[in-house]
PDB file of C-alpha atoms and ligand atoms in Angstrom:
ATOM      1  CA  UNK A  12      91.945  58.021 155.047  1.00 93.00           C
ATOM      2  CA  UNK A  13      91.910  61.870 155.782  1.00 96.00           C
ATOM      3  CA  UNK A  14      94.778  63.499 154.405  1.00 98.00           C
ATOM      4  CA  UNK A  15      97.129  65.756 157.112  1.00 98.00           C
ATOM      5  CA  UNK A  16      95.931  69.613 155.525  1.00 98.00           C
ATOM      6  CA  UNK A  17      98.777  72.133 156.334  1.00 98.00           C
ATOM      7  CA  UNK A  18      98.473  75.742 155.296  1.00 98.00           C
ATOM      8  CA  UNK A  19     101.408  78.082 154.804  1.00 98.00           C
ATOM      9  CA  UNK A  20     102.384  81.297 153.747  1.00 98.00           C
ATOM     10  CA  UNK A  21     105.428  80.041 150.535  1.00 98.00           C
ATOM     11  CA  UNK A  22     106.197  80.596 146.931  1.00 98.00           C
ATOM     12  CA  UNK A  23     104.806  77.150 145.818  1.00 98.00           C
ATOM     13  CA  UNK A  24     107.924  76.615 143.352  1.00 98.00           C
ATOM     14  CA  UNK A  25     110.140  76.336 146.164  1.00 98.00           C
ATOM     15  CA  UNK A  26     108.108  73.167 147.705  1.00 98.00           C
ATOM     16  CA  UNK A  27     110.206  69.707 148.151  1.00 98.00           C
ATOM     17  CA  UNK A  28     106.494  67.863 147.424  1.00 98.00           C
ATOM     18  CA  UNK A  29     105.401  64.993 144.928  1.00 98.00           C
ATOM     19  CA  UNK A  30     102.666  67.386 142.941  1.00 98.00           C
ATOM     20  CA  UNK A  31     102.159  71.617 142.832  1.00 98.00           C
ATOM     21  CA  UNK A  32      99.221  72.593 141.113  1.00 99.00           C
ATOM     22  CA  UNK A  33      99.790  75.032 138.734  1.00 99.00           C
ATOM     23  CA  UNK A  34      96.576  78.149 138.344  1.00 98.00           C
ATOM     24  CA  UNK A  35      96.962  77.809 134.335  1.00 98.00           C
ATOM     25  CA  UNK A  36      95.060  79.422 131.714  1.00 98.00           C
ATOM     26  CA  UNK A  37      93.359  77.893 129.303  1.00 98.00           C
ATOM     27  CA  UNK A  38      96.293  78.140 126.909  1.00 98.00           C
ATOM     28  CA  UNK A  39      99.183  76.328 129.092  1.00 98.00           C
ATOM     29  CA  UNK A  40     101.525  78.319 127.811  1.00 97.00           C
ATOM     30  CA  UNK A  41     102.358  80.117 130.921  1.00 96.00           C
ATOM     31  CA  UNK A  42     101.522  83.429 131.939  1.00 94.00           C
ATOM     32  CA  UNK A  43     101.566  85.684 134.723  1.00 96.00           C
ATOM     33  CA  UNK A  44     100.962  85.190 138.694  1.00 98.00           C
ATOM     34  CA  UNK A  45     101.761  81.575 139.770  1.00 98.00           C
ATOM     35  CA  UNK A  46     101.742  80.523 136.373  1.00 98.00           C
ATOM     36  CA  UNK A  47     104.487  82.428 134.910  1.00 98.00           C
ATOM     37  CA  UNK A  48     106.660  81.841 138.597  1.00 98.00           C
ATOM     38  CA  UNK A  49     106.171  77.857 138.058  1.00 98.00           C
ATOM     39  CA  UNK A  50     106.873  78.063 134.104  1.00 98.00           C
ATOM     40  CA  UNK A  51     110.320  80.091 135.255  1.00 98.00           C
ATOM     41  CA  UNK A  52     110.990  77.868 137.750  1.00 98.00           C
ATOM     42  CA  UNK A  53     110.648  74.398 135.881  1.00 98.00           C
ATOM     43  CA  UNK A  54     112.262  75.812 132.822  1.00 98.00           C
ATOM     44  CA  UNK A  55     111.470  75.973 129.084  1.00 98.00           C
ATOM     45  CA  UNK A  56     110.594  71.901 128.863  1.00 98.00           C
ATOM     46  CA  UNK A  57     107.533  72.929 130.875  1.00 98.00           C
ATOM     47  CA  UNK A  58     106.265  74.665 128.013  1.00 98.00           C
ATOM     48  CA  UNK A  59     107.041  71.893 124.888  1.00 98.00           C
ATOM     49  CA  UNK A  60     105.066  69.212 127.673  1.00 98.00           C
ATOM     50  CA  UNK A  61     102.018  71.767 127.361  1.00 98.00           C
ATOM     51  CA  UNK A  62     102.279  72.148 123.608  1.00 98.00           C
ATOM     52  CA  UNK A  63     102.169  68.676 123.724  1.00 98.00           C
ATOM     53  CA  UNK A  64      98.823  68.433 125.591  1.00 98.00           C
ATOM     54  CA  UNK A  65      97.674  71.206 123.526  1.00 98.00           C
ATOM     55  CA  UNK A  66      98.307  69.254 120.491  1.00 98.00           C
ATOM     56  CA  UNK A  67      97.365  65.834 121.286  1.00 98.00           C
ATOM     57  CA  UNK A  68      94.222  66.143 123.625  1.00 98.00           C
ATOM     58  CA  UNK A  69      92.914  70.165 124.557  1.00 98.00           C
ATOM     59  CA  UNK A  70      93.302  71.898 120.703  1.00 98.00           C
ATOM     60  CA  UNK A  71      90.630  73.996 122.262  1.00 98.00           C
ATOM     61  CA  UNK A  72      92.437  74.966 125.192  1.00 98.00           C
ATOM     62  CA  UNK A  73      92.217  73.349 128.369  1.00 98.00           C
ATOM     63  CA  UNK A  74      88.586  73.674 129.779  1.00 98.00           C
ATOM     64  CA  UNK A  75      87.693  75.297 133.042  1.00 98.00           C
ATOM     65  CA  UNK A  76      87.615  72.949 136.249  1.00 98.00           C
ATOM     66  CA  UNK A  77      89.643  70.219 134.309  1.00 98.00           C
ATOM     67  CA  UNK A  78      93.086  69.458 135.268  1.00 98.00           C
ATOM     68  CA  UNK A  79      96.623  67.651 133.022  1.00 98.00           C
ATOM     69  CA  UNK A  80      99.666  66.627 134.883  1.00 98.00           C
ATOM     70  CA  UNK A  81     103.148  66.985 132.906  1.00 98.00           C
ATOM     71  CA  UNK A  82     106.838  66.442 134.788  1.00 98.00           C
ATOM     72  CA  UNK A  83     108.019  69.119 137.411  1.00 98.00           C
ATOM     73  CA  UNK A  84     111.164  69.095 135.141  1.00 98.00           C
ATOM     74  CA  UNK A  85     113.336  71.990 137.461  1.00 98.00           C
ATOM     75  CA  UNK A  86     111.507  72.330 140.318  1.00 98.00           C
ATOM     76  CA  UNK A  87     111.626  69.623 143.243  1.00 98.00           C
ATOM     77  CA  UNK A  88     108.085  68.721 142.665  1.00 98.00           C
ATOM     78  CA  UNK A  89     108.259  65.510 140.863  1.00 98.00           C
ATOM     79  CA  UNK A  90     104.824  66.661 138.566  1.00 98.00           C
ATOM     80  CA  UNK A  91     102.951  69.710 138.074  1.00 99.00           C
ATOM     81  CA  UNK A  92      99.207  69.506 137.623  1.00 99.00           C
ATOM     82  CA  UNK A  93      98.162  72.459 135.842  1.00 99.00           C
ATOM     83  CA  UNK A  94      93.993  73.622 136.107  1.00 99.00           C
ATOM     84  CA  UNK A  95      92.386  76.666 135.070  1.00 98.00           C
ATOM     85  CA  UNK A  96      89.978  78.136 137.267  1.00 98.00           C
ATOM     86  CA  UNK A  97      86.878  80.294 136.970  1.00 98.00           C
ATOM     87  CA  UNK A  98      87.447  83.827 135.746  1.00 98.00           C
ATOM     88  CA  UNK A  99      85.040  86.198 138.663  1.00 98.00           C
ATOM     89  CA  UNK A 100      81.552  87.419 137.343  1.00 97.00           C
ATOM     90  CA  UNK A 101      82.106  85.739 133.797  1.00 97.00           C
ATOM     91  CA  UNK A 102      82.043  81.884 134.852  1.00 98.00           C
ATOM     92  CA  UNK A 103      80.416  79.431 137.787  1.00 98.00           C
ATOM     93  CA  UNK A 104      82.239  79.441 141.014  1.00 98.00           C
ATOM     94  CA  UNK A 105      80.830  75.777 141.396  1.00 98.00           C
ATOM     95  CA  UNK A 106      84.310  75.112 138.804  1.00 98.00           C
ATOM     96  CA  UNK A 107      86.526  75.976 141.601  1.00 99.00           C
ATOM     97  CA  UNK A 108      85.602  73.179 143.258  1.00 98.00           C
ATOM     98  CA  UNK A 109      86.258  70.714 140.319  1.00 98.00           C
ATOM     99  CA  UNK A 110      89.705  72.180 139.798  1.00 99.00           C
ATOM    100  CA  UNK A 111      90.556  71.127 143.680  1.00 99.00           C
ATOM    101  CA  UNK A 112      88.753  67.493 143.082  1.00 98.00           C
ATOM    102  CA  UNK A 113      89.882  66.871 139.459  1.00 98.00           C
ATOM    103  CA  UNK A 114      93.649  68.090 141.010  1.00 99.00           C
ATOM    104  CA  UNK A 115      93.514  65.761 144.159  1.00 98.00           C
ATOM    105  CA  UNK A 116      91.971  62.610 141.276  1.00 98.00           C
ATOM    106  CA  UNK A 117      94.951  63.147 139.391  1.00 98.00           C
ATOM    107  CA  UNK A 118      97.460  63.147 142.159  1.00 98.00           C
ATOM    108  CA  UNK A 119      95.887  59.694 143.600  1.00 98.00           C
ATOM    109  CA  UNK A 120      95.788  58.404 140.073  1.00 98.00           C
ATOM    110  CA  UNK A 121     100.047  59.157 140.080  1.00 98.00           C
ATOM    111  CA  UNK A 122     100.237  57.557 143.817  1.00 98.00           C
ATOM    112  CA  UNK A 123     101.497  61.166 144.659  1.00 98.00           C
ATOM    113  CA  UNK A 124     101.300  61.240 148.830  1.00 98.00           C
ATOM    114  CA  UNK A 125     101.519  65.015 149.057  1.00 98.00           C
ATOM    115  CA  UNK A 126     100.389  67.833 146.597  1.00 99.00           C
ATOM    116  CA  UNK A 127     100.515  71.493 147.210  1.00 99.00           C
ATOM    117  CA  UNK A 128      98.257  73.822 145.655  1.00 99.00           C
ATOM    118  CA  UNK A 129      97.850  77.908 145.237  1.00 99.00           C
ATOM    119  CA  UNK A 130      95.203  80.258 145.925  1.00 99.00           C
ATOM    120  CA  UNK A 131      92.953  79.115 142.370  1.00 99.00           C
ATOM    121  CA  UNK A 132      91.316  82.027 140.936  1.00 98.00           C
ATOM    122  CA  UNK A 133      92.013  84.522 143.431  1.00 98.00           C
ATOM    123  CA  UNK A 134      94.928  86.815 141.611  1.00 98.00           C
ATOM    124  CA  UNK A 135      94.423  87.670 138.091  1.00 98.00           C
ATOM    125  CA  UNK A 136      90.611  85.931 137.947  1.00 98.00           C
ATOM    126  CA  UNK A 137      89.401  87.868 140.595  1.00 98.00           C
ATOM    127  CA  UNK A 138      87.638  85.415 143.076  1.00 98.00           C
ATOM    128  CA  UNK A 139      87.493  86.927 146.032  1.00 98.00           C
ATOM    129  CA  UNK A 140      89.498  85.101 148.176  1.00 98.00           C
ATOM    130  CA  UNK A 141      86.897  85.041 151.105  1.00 98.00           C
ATOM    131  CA  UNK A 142      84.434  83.345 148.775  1.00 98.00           C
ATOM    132  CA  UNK A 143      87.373  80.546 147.150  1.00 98.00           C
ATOM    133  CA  UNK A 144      88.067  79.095 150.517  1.00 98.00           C
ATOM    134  CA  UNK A 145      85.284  78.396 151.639  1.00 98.00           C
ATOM    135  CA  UNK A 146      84.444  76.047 148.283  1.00 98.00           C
ATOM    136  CA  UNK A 147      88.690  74.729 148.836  1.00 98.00           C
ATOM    137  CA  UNK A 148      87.158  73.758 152.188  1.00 98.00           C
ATOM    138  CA  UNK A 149      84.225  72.197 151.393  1.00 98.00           C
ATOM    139  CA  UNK A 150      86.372  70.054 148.873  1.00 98.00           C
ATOM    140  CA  UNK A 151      89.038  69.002 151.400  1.00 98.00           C
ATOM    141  CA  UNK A 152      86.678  68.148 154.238  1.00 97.00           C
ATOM    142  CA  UNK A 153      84.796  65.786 151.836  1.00 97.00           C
ATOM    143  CA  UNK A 154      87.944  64.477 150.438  1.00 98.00           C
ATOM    144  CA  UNK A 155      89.258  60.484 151.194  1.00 97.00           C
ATOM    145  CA  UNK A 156      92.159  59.788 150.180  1.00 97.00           C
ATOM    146  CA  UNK A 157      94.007  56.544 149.046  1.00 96.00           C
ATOM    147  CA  UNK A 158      97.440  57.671 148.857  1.00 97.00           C
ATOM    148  CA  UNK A 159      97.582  61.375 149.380  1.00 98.00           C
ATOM    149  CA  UNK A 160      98.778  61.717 153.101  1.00 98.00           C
ATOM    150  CA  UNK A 161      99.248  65.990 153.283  1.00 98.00           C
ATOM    151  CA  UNK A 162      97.377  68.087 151.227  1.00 98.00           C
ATOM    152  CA  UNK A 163      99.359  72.092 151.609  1.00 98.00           C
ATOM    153  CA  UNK A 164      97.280  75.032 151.101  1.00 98.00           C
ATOM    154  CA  UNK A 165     100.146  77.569 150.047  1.00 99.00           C
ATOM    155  CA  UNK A 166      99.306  81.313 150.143  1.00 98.00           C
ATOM    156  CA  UNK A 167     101.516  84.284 148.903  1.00 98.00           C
ATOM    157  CA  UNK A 168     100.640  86.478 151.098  1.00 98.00           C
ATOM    158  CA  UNK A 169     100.281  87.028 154.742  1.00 98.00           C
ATOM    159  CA  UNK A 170      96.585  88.407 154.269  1.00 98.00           C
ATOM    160  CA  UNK A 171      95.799  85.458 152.691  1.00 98.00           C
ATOM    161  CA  UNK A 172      97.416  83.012 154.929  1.00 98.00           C
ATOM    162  CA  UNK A 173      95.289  84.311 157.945  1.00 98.00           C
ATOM    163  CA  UNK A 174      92.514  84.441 156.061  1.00 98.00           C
ATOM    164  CA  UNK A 175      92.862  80.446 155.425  1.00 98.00           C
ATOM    165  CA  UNK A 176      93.514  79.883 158.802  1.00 98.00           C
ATOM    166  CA  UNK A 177      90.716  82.024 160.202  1.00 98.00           C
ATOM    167  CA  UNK A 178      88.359  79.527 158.009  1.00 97.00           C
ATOM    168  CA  UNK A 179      89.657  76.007 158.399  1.00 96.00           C
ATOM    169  CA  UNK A 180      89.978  77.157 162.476  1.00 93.00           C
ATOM    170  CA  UNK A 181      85.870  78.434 162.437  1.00 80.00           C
ATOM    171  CA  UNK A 182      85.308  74.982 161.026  1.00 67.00           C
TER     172      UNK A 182
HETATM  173  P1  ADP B 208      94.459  83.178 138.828  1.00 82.54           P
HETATM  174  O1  ADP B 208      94.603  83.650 137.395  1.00 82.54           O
HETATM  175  O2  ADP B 208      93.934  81.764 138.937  1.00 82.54           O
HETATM  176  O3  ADP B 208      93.715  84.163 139.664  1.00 82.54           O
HETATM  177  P2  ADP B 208      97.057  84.081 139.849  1.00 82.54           P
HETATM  178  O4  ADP B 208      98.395  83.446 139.620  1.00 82.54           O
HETATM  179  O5  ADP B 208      96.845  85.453 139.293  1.00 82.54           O
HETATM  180  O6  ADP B 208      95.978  83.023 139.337  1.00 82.54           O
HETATM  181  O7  ADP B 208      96.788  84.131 141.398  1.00 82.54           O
HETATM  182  C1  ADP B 208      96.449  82.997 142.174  1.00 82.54           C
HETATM  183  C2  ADP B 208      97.078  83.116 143.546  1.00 82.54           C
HETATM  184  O8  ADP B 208      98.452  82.711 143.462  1.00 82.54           O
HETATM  185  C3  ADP B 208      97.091  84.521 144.113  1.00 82.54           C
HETATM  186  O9  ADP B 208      96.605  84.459 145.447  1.00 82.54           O
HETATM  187  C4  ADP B 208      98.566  84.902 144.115  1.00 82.54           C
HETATM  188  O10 ADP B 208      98.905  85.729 145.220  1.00 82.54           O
HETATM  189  C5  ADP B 208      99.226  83.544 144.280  1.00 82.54           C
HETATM  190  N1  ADP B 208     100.628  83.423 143.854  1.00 82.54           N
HETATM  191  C6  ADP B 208     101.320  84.166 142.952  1.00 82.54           C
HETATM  192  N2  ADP B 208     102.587  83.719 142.854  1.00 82.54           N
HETATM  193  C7  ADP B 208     102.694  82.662 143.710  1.00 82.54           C
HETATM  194  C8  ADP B 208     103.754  81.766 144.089  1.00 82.54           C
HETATM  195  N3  ADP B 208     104.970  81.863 143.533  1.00 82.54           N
HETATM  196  N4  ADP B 208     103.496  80.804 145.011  1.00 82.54           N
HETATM  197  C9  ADP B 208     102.268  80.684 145.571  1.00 82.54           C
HETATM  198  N5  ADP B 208     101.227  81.484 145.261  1.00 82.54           N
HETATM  199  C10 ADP B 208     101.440  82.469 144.352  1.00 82.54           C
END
């Protein structure tokens, strides 16, 4: 089925939702942007569960376009899946769109039925933000779902938002 898409202009940590998806680096251990506002808001168990990644599967660091779930330990989001997008003029944009898909594969794979995700690579990383949704939308339109039922496109800013609206209205 096609998932409901709703776009809104929220800070993501406040969301009553199954999943958030976190804009990590490749470290996990928090940092600033959305990152450092869902590490604050889930409190400091957040940051043992991504040791604990970091230990047992991604020594490396977690690699760009992939995606790990852990608990949502404070927040109301029951898990946090946490992907690191592509840095602007340094890696392929073509790894936004697997941080969206690998995202949306891990919520199915947790029955999650909605999931909420930021503005990937547009803050810190530099993505333009006219460029990243039109790739976010290109994922979502393509995207069946088995148990996802609302996908929520949150943006921080009012700029943003209408910018996400102006696209996903043009079609
Ligand atoms: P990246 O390093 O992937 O660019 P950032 O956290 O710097 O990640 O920025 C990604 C987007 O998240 C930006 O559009 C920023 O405005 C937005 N953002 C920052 N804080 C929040 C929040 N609490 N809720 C939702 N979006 C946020």
């Amino acid at each position: 089925m096609k998932p409901q898409i709703r776009i809104i202009n929220a800070d993501i940590t406040t969301l009553s939702v199954e999943a958030i998806v976190n804009a990590a680096n490749p470290t996990l251990y928090g940092g600033g942007g959305v990152d450092g506002a869902i590490h604050d808001a889930a409190g400091p168990n957040l940051l043992h569960a991504c040791k604990n990644i970091r230990k047992s599967q991604y020594p490396q660091g977690l690699p760009t376009g992939q995606a790990v779930i852990t608990p949502g330990f404070n927040l109301s989001a029951k898990h946090i899946i946490h992907t690191v997008g592509p840095v602007y003029h340094k890696d392929d944009l073509a790894l936004l769109a697997d941080c969206y898909r690998n995202s949306l594969k891990l919520a199915e794979d947790h029955n999650c039925k909605s999931i909420a995700f930021p503005s990937i690579s547009t803050g810190a990383y530099g993505v333009p933000i006219t460029q990243a949704v039109k790739i976010v939308k290109k994922v979502i339109d393509s995207f069946e779902s088995q148990h996802i039922k609302e996908i929520i496109l949150v943006l921080h800013t009012v700029n943003d938002l209408e910018i996400y609206l102006q696209t996903f209205k043009d079609g």
